CSV table of C-alpha atoms in Angstrom, one decimal:
chain,number,residue,atom,x,y,z
A,1,MET,CA,-21.7,111.5,-43.1
A,2,LYS,CA,-24.1,109.8,-40.6
A,3,ARG,CA,-26.6,111.3,-38.2
A,4,SER,CA,-26.2,109.6,-34.9
A,5,ALA,CA,-29.4,108.8,-32.6
A,6,LEU,CA,-28.8,111.8,-30.5
A,7,GLY,CA,-26.5,114.4,-31.8
A,8,PRO,CA,-25.5,116.0,-35.2
A,9,ALA,CA,-24.0,114.6,-38.2
A,10,VAL,CA,-20.6,112.8,-37.4
A,11,SER,CA,-17.7,111.6,-39.5
A,12,PRO,CA,-17.5,107.8,-39.8
A,13,GLY,CA,-14.9,106.4,-37.5
A,14,SER,CA,-15.1,109.4,-35.0
A,15,ARG,CA,-17.3,107.5,-32.5
A,16,ASP,CA,-19.0,104.2,-31.8
A,17,PRO,CA,-22.0,104.1,-34.0
A,18,LEU,CA,-23.6,101.6,-31.4
A,19,SER,CA,-23.6,103.9,-28.4
A,20,PHE,CA,-24.8,107.3,-27.3
A,21,LEU,CA,-22.6,110.2,-27.8
A,22,PRO,CA,-20.0,110.5,-25.0
A,23,GLY,CA,-21.8,112.0,-21.7
A,24,VAL,CA,-25.1,111.4,-23.0
A,25,SER,CA,-26.2,108.1,-21.5
A,26,GLU,CA,-25.1,109.3,-18.0
A,27,LYS,CA,-27.8,112.0,-18.2
A,28,LEU,CA,-30.8,109.7,-19.5
A,29,GLY,CA,-31.6,108.0,-16.3
A,30,HIS,CA,-34.0,105.1,-16.8
A,31,TYR,CA,-35.6,105.3,-20.4
A,32,VAL,CA,-38.0,103.5,-22.9
A,33,TYR,CA,-36.7,103.3,-26.6
A,34,ALA,CA,-37.9,102.1,-29.9
A,35,LEU,CA,-35.8,100.5,-32.6
A,36,ARG,CA,-36.7,101.4,-36.1
A,37,ASP,CA,-36.0,99.8,-39.4
A,38,PRO,CA,-34.4,102.1,-41.9
A,39,VAL,CA,-35.0,99.5,-44.6
A,40,GLU,CA,-38.7,99.5,-43.9
A,41,ASP,CA,-39.1,103.4,-44.0
A,42,GLY,CA,-38.4,103.5,-40.3
A,43,ARG,CA,-41.0,101.0,-39.0
A,44,ILE,CA,-40.9,100.3,-35.3
A,45,PHE,CA,-40.1,96.7,-34.6
A,46,TYR,CA,-39.1,96.7,-31.0
A,47,ILE,CA,-39.8,98.5,-27.6
A,48,GLY,CA,-37.5,98.2,-24.8
A,49,LYS,CA,-36.5,100.0,-21.6
A,50,GLY,CA,-33.0,100.4,-20.1
A,51,ILE,CA,-30.3,102.7,-18.9
A,52,GLY,CA,-26.7,103.7,-20.4
A,53,ASP,CA,-26.3,102.3,-23.7
A,54,ARG,CA,-29.0,99.5,-23.4
A,55,ALA,CA,-30.7,100.7,-26.3
A,56,TYR,CA,-27.7,99.7,-28.6
A,57,ALA,CA,-27.2,96.4,-26.8
A,58,HIS,CA,-29.1,94.3,-29.2
A,59,ALA,CA,-27.3,95.6,-32.4
A,60,ARG,CA,-24.0,95.0,-30.8
A,61,HIS,CA,-25.1,91.5,-29.7
A,62,ALA,CA,-26.3,90.8,-33.3
A,63,LYS,CA,-22.9,91.9,-34.9
A,64,ARG,CA,-20.8,90.1,-32.1
A,65,VAL,CA,-22.5,86.7,-32.1
A,66,ASP,CA,-22.6,84.0,-34.8
A,67,PRO,CA,-26.2,83.7,-35.8
A,68,SER,CA,-25.6,80.0,-36.4
A,69,LYS,CA,-24.9,79.6,-32.5
A,70,THR,CA,-27.9,81.4,-31.3
A,71,SER,CA,-31.5,80.9,-31.0
A,72,ALA,CA,-33.8,82.2,-33.7
A,73,GLN,CA,-34.8,85.5,-32.2
A,74,LEU,CA,-37.1,87.7,-34.4
A,75,LYS,CA,-35.5,90.8,-33.0
A,76,LEU,CA,-31.8,89.7,-33.6
A,77,THR,CA,-32.8,88.4,-37.1
A,78,ARG,CA,-34.3,91.7,-38.0
A,79,ILE,CA,-31.3,93.6,-36.9
A,80,ARG,CA,-29.0,91.2,-39.0
A,81,GLU,CA,-31.1,92.0,-42.1
A,82,ILE,CA,-30.6,95.5,-41.5
A,83,HIS,CA,-26.8,95.2,-41.1
A,84,ALA,CA,-26.6,93.2,-44.0
A,85,ALA,CA,-28.3,95.8,-46.1
A,86,GLY,CA,-25.6,98.4,-45.0
A,87,PHE,CA,-27.6,100.3,-42.5
A,88,ASP,CA,-27.6,100.7,-38.5
A,89,VAL,CA,-30.7,100.5,-36.4
A,90,ARG,CA,-32.2,103.7,-35.5
A,91,VAL,CA,-32.8,104.3,-31.8
A,92,GLU,CA,-35.7,106.7,-30.7
A,93,LEU,CA,-36.2,107.5,-27.0
A,94,ILE,CA,-39.8,107.6,-26.1
A,95,ARG,CA,-39.3,108.7,-22.3
A,96,HIS,CA,-36.3,109.3,-20.5
A,97,ASN,CA,-35.2,110.5,-16.9
A,98,LEU,CA,-37.9,108.2,-15.5
A,99,THR,CA,-37.9,107.9,-11.8
A,100,ASN,CA,-36.9,104.2,-11.7
A,101,GLU,CA,-37.0,100.8,-13.4
A,102,SER,CA,-40.8,100.2,-12.3
A,103,GLU,CA,-42.1,103.5,-14.0
A,104,ALA,CA,-40.0,102.5,-17.1
A,105,PHE,CA,-41.7,99.2,-17.1
A,106,GLU,CA,-45.1,100.9,-17.0
A,107,VAL,CA,-44.2,103.2,-19.9
A,108,GLU,CA,-42.9,100.3,-21.8
A,109,ALA,CA,-46.0,98.1,-21.4
A,110,ALA,CA,-48.2,101.0,-22.4
A,111,VAL,CA,-46.3,101.6,-25.7
A,112,ILE,CA,-46.4,98.1,-26.6
A,113,ASP,CA,-50.2,98.0,-26.0
A,114,VAL,CA,-50.7,101.2,-28.1
A,115,LEU,CA,-48.6,99.9,-31.0
A,116,LYS,CA,-50.5,96.5,-30.7
A,117,ILE,CA,-53.9,98.3,-31.1
A,118,ALA,CA,-52.4,100.1,-34.1
A,119,GLY,CA,-51.8,96.8,-35.7
A,120,ILE,CA,-48.1,97.2,-35.7
A,121,GLU,CA,-46.3,93.9,-35.2
A,122,LEU,CA,-43.3,94.1,-32.9
A,123,ALA,CA,-40.4,91.5,-32.2
A,124,ASN,CA,-41.0,91.7,-28.5
A,125,VAL,CA,-41.2,88.2,-26.9
A,126,VAL,CA,-43.1,89.3,-24.0
A,127,ALA,CA,-45.7,92.3,-23.8
A,128,GLY,CA,-43.9,93.9,-20.9
A,129,GLN,CA,-44.8,93.9,-17.1
A,130,GLY,CA,-48.2,95.0,-15.6
A,131,THR,CA,-50.1,93.1,-18.6
A,132,GLU,CA,-53.0,92.5,-16.1
A,133,ARG,CA,-53.6,96.2,-16.2
A,134,GLY,CA,-52.7,96.6,-20.0
A,135,TRP,CA,-54.9,96.9,-23.1
A,136,GLN,CA,-57.8,94.4,-23.6
A,137,PRO,CA,-60.8,94.7,-25.8
A,138,LEU,CA,-63.6,96.4,-23.8
A,139,GLU,CA,-65.7,93.3,-23.5
A,140,GLU,CA,-62.7,91.5,-21.9
A,141,ILE,CA,-62.5,94.3,-19.1
A,142,MET,CA,-66.3,94.2,-18.7
A,143,ALA,CA,-66.0,90.5,-18.3
A,144,GLU,CA,-63.4,90.6,-15.7
A,145,TYR,CA,-65.0,93.3,-13.7
A,146,ALA,CA,-68.8,92.8,-14.2
A,147,ALA,CA,-69.2,89.1,-14.9
A,148,GLN,CA,-71.7,87.7,-12.4
A,149,PRO,CA,-71.6,84.0,-11.1
A,150,VAL,CA,-74.2,81.9,-12.8
A,151,GLU,CA,-75.8,78.7,-11.8
A,152,ILE,CA,-76.0,76.2,-14.7
A,153,GLY,CA,-79.5,75.0,-15.1
A,154,PRO,CA,-79.9,71.2,-14.4
A,155,GLU,CA,-81.5,70.8,-17.8
A,156,HIS,CA,-78.2,71.9,-19.4
A,157,ARG,CA,-75.6,69.0,-20.0
A,158,VAL,CA,-72.5,70.9,-20.2
A,159,LEU,CA,-69.0,70.3,-21.1
A,160,LEU,CA,-66.6,73.1,-19.6
A,161,ILE,CA,-63.2,73.5,-21.4
A,162,ARG,CA,-60.7,75.9,-19.9
A,163,LEU,CA,-58.5,77.5,-22.3
A,164,ASN,CA,-55.2,79.3,-22.1
A,165,HIS,CA,-54.4,82.5,-24.0
A,166,ALA,CA,-57.9,82.8,-25.4
A,167,GLN,CA,-58.8,86.5,-24.9
A,168,TRP,CA,-57.7,87.8,-28.3
A,169,LEU,CA,-58.7,85.0,-30.6
A,170,ALA,CA,-61.3,85.6,-33.4
A,171,PRO,CA,-64.6,83.7,-33.2
A,172,GLY,CA,-63.3,81.1,-35.8
A,173,ASP,CA,-60.0,80.7,-34.0
A,174,LEU,CA,-61.9,80.5,-30.7
A,175,TYR,CA,-63.9,77.5,-32.0
A,176,GLU,CA,-61.0,75.7,-33.3
A,177,LYS,CA,-59.1,76.2,-30.1
A,178,THR,CA,-61.9,74.9,-28.2
A,179,ARG,CA,-63.0,72.0,-30.2
A,180,ALA,CA,-59.8,69.8,-30.3
A,181,SER,CA,-58.3,67.7,-29.1
A,182,TRP,CA,-59.6,66.4,-25.5
A,183,LYS,CA,-59.5,63.5,-23.4
A,184,VAL,CA,-63.2,63.0,-22.8
A,185,ALA,CA,-65.8,60.2,-22.8
A,186,PRO,CA,-68.7,61.6,-24.9
A,187,GLU,CA,-70.7,58.4,-25.2
A,188,ARG,CA,-70.6,58.0,-21.4
A,189,HIS,CA,-71.3,61.5,-20.4
A,190,LYS,CA,-73.4,62.6,-23.4
A,191,PRO,CA,-72.9,66.5,-23.0
A,192,VAL,CA,-75.0,68.6,-25.2
A,193,TRP,CA,-73.2,71.9,-25.1
A,194,VAL,CA,-69.5,73.1,-24.7
A,195,PHE,CA,-68.7,76.2,-22.9
A,196,ALA,CA,-65.3,77.8,-23.9
A,197,VAL,CA,-64.0,79.3,-20.6
A,198,TYR,CA,-61.0,81.6,-20.1
A,199,GLY,CA,-60.1,83.1,-16.8
A,200,GLY,CA,-63.2,81.5,-15.2
A,201,ILE,CA,-65.5,83.4,-17.8
A,202,VAL,CA,-67.7,81.9,-20.5
A,203,ARG,CA,-66.5,83.3,-24.0
A,204,ALA,CA,-68.5,81.1,-26.3
A,205,VAL,CA,-71.3,78.4,-26.3
A,206,TYR,CA,-71.4,75.7,-28.6
A,207,ARG,CA,-74.2,73.1,-29.4
A,208,ILE,CA,-72.4,69.7,-30.2
A,209,GLU,CA,-73.5,68.1,-33.2
A,210,SER,CA,-70.9,65.1,-33.4
A,211,TRP,CA,-67.6,63.8,-32.1
A,212,GLU,CA,-64.6,62.5,-34.3
A,213,ARG,CA,-61.3,61.4,-33.5
A,214,PRO,CA,-58.7,64.0,-34.3
A,215,PRO,CA,-56.5,63.5,-37.5
A,216,GLU,CA,-53.4,61.7,-37.1
A,217,GLU,CA,-51.2,64.8,-38.0
A,218,LYS,CA,-53.0,66.8,-35.2
A,219,ARG,CA,-53.1,64.2,-32.4
A,220,VAL,CA,-51.6,65.0,-29.0
A,221,GLY,CA,-49.2,62.2,-27.8
A,222,ASN,CA,-50.6,59.1,-29.1
A,223,GLY,CA,-54.0,60.4,-29.4
A,224,VAL,CA,-55.6,57.6,-27.1
A,225,GLY,CA,-58.8,58.6,-25.5
A,226,ARG,CA,-58.9,62.0,-27.4
A,227,TRP,CA,-61.7,63.6,-29.1
A,228,ASP,CA,-62.8,66.7,-31.4
A,229,PHE,CA,-66.2,67.9,-31.4
A,230,ASN,CA,-68.2,69.5,-34.3
A,231,GLY,CA,-70.6,72.0,-33.4
A,232,VAL,CA,-72.4,75.5,-34.0
A,233,CYS,CA,-72.5,78.8,-31.9
A,234,ASP,CA,-75.8,78.5,-29.9
A,235,LEU,CA,-77.0,82.0,-29.7
A,236,ALA,CA,-79.9,81.4,-27.3
A,237,MET,CA,-77.6,79.7,-24.8
A,238,GLU,CA,-75.3,82.6,-25.2
A,239,ASP,CA,-77.9,85.0,-24.2
A,240,ILE,CA,-77.9,83.1,-20.9
A,241,TYR,CA,-74.3,82.2,-20.2
A,242,LEU,CA,-72.0,84.3,-22.3
A,243,TRP,CA,-69.6,86.6,-20.3
A,244,THR,CA,-70.9,84.8,-17.0
A,245,ASP,CA,-68.6,83.5,-14.2
A,246,VAL,CA,-68.5,79.8,-14.0
A,247,ILE,CA,-65.3,79.5,-11.6
A,248,GLY,CA,-67.4,78.0,-9.0
A,249,TYR,CA,-67.7,74.8,-11.2
A,250,LEU,CA,-64.0,74.4,-11.8
A,251,PRO,CA,-62.1,72.3,-9.3
A,252,ARG,CA,-59.5,74.5,-7.7
A,253,GLY,CA,-55.9,73.5,-8.7
A,254,ALA,CA,-57.1,70.9,-11.1
A,255,GLN,CA,-54.8,70.2,-13.9
A,256,ASN,CA,-57.5,68.7,-16.1
A,257,PRO,CA,-59.0,71.3,-18.3
A,258,ILE,CA,-62.3,69.3,-18.7
A,259,THR,CA,-65.2,69.7,-16.1
A,260,TYR,CA,-68.7,68.0,-16.8
A,261,VAL,CA,-71.8,69.7,-15.5
A,262,HIS,CA,-75.3,67.6,-15.0
A,263,CYS,CA,-73.6,64.9,-17.2
């Protein structure tokens, strides 16, 4: 006997195991659901939203489609592993009878954020809608709402490097992401400091110690004109510039992530 997602134990073959009991889905409205892995002690591995039998659509897709003909999606791979072990994916409803899809989006994004804080790795490709209002480390929110525009002193020869997706990087990872590999002319401009900039806010300040060509295996394109810098975090400069707003120095609409200041 198997226990269904929403209902008592039922005999095998008496209903489709990849759907709610008859009449249930019509009463749920918009809902947010979690998929659990019975092989991993019920570990949650995916959060989604939907109506009807949407919560079971992933499992149906994983059973129906030849894995050799689909993209390597972590979610479907996990589901196939569960099926291969002789189990079905467990479905949990986190909220149901939500007013509309927009409300479901908000709940979905909030649940993903909470699980992220708890250190649970999900198979979700995106974090849900409304991420601009979602979880961020407190210093990120402070930077966004309290950062003050700063004027870089004329005695400071600075290279601003705009980064993508840098808000949750550990200090060592932020340094590695900032130091390589850029089309710059260090001998001509002679910058002394590099500011790591994300969202117009200074996230770190490094004093440049040397420049080098990137290793061949890490070069972007043909590597022509690209350089890596070696440097150290400059705490004195961070006392002045960390979490300040330098967006006024960044040309609007510019594709080049590099901006020289006083160089």
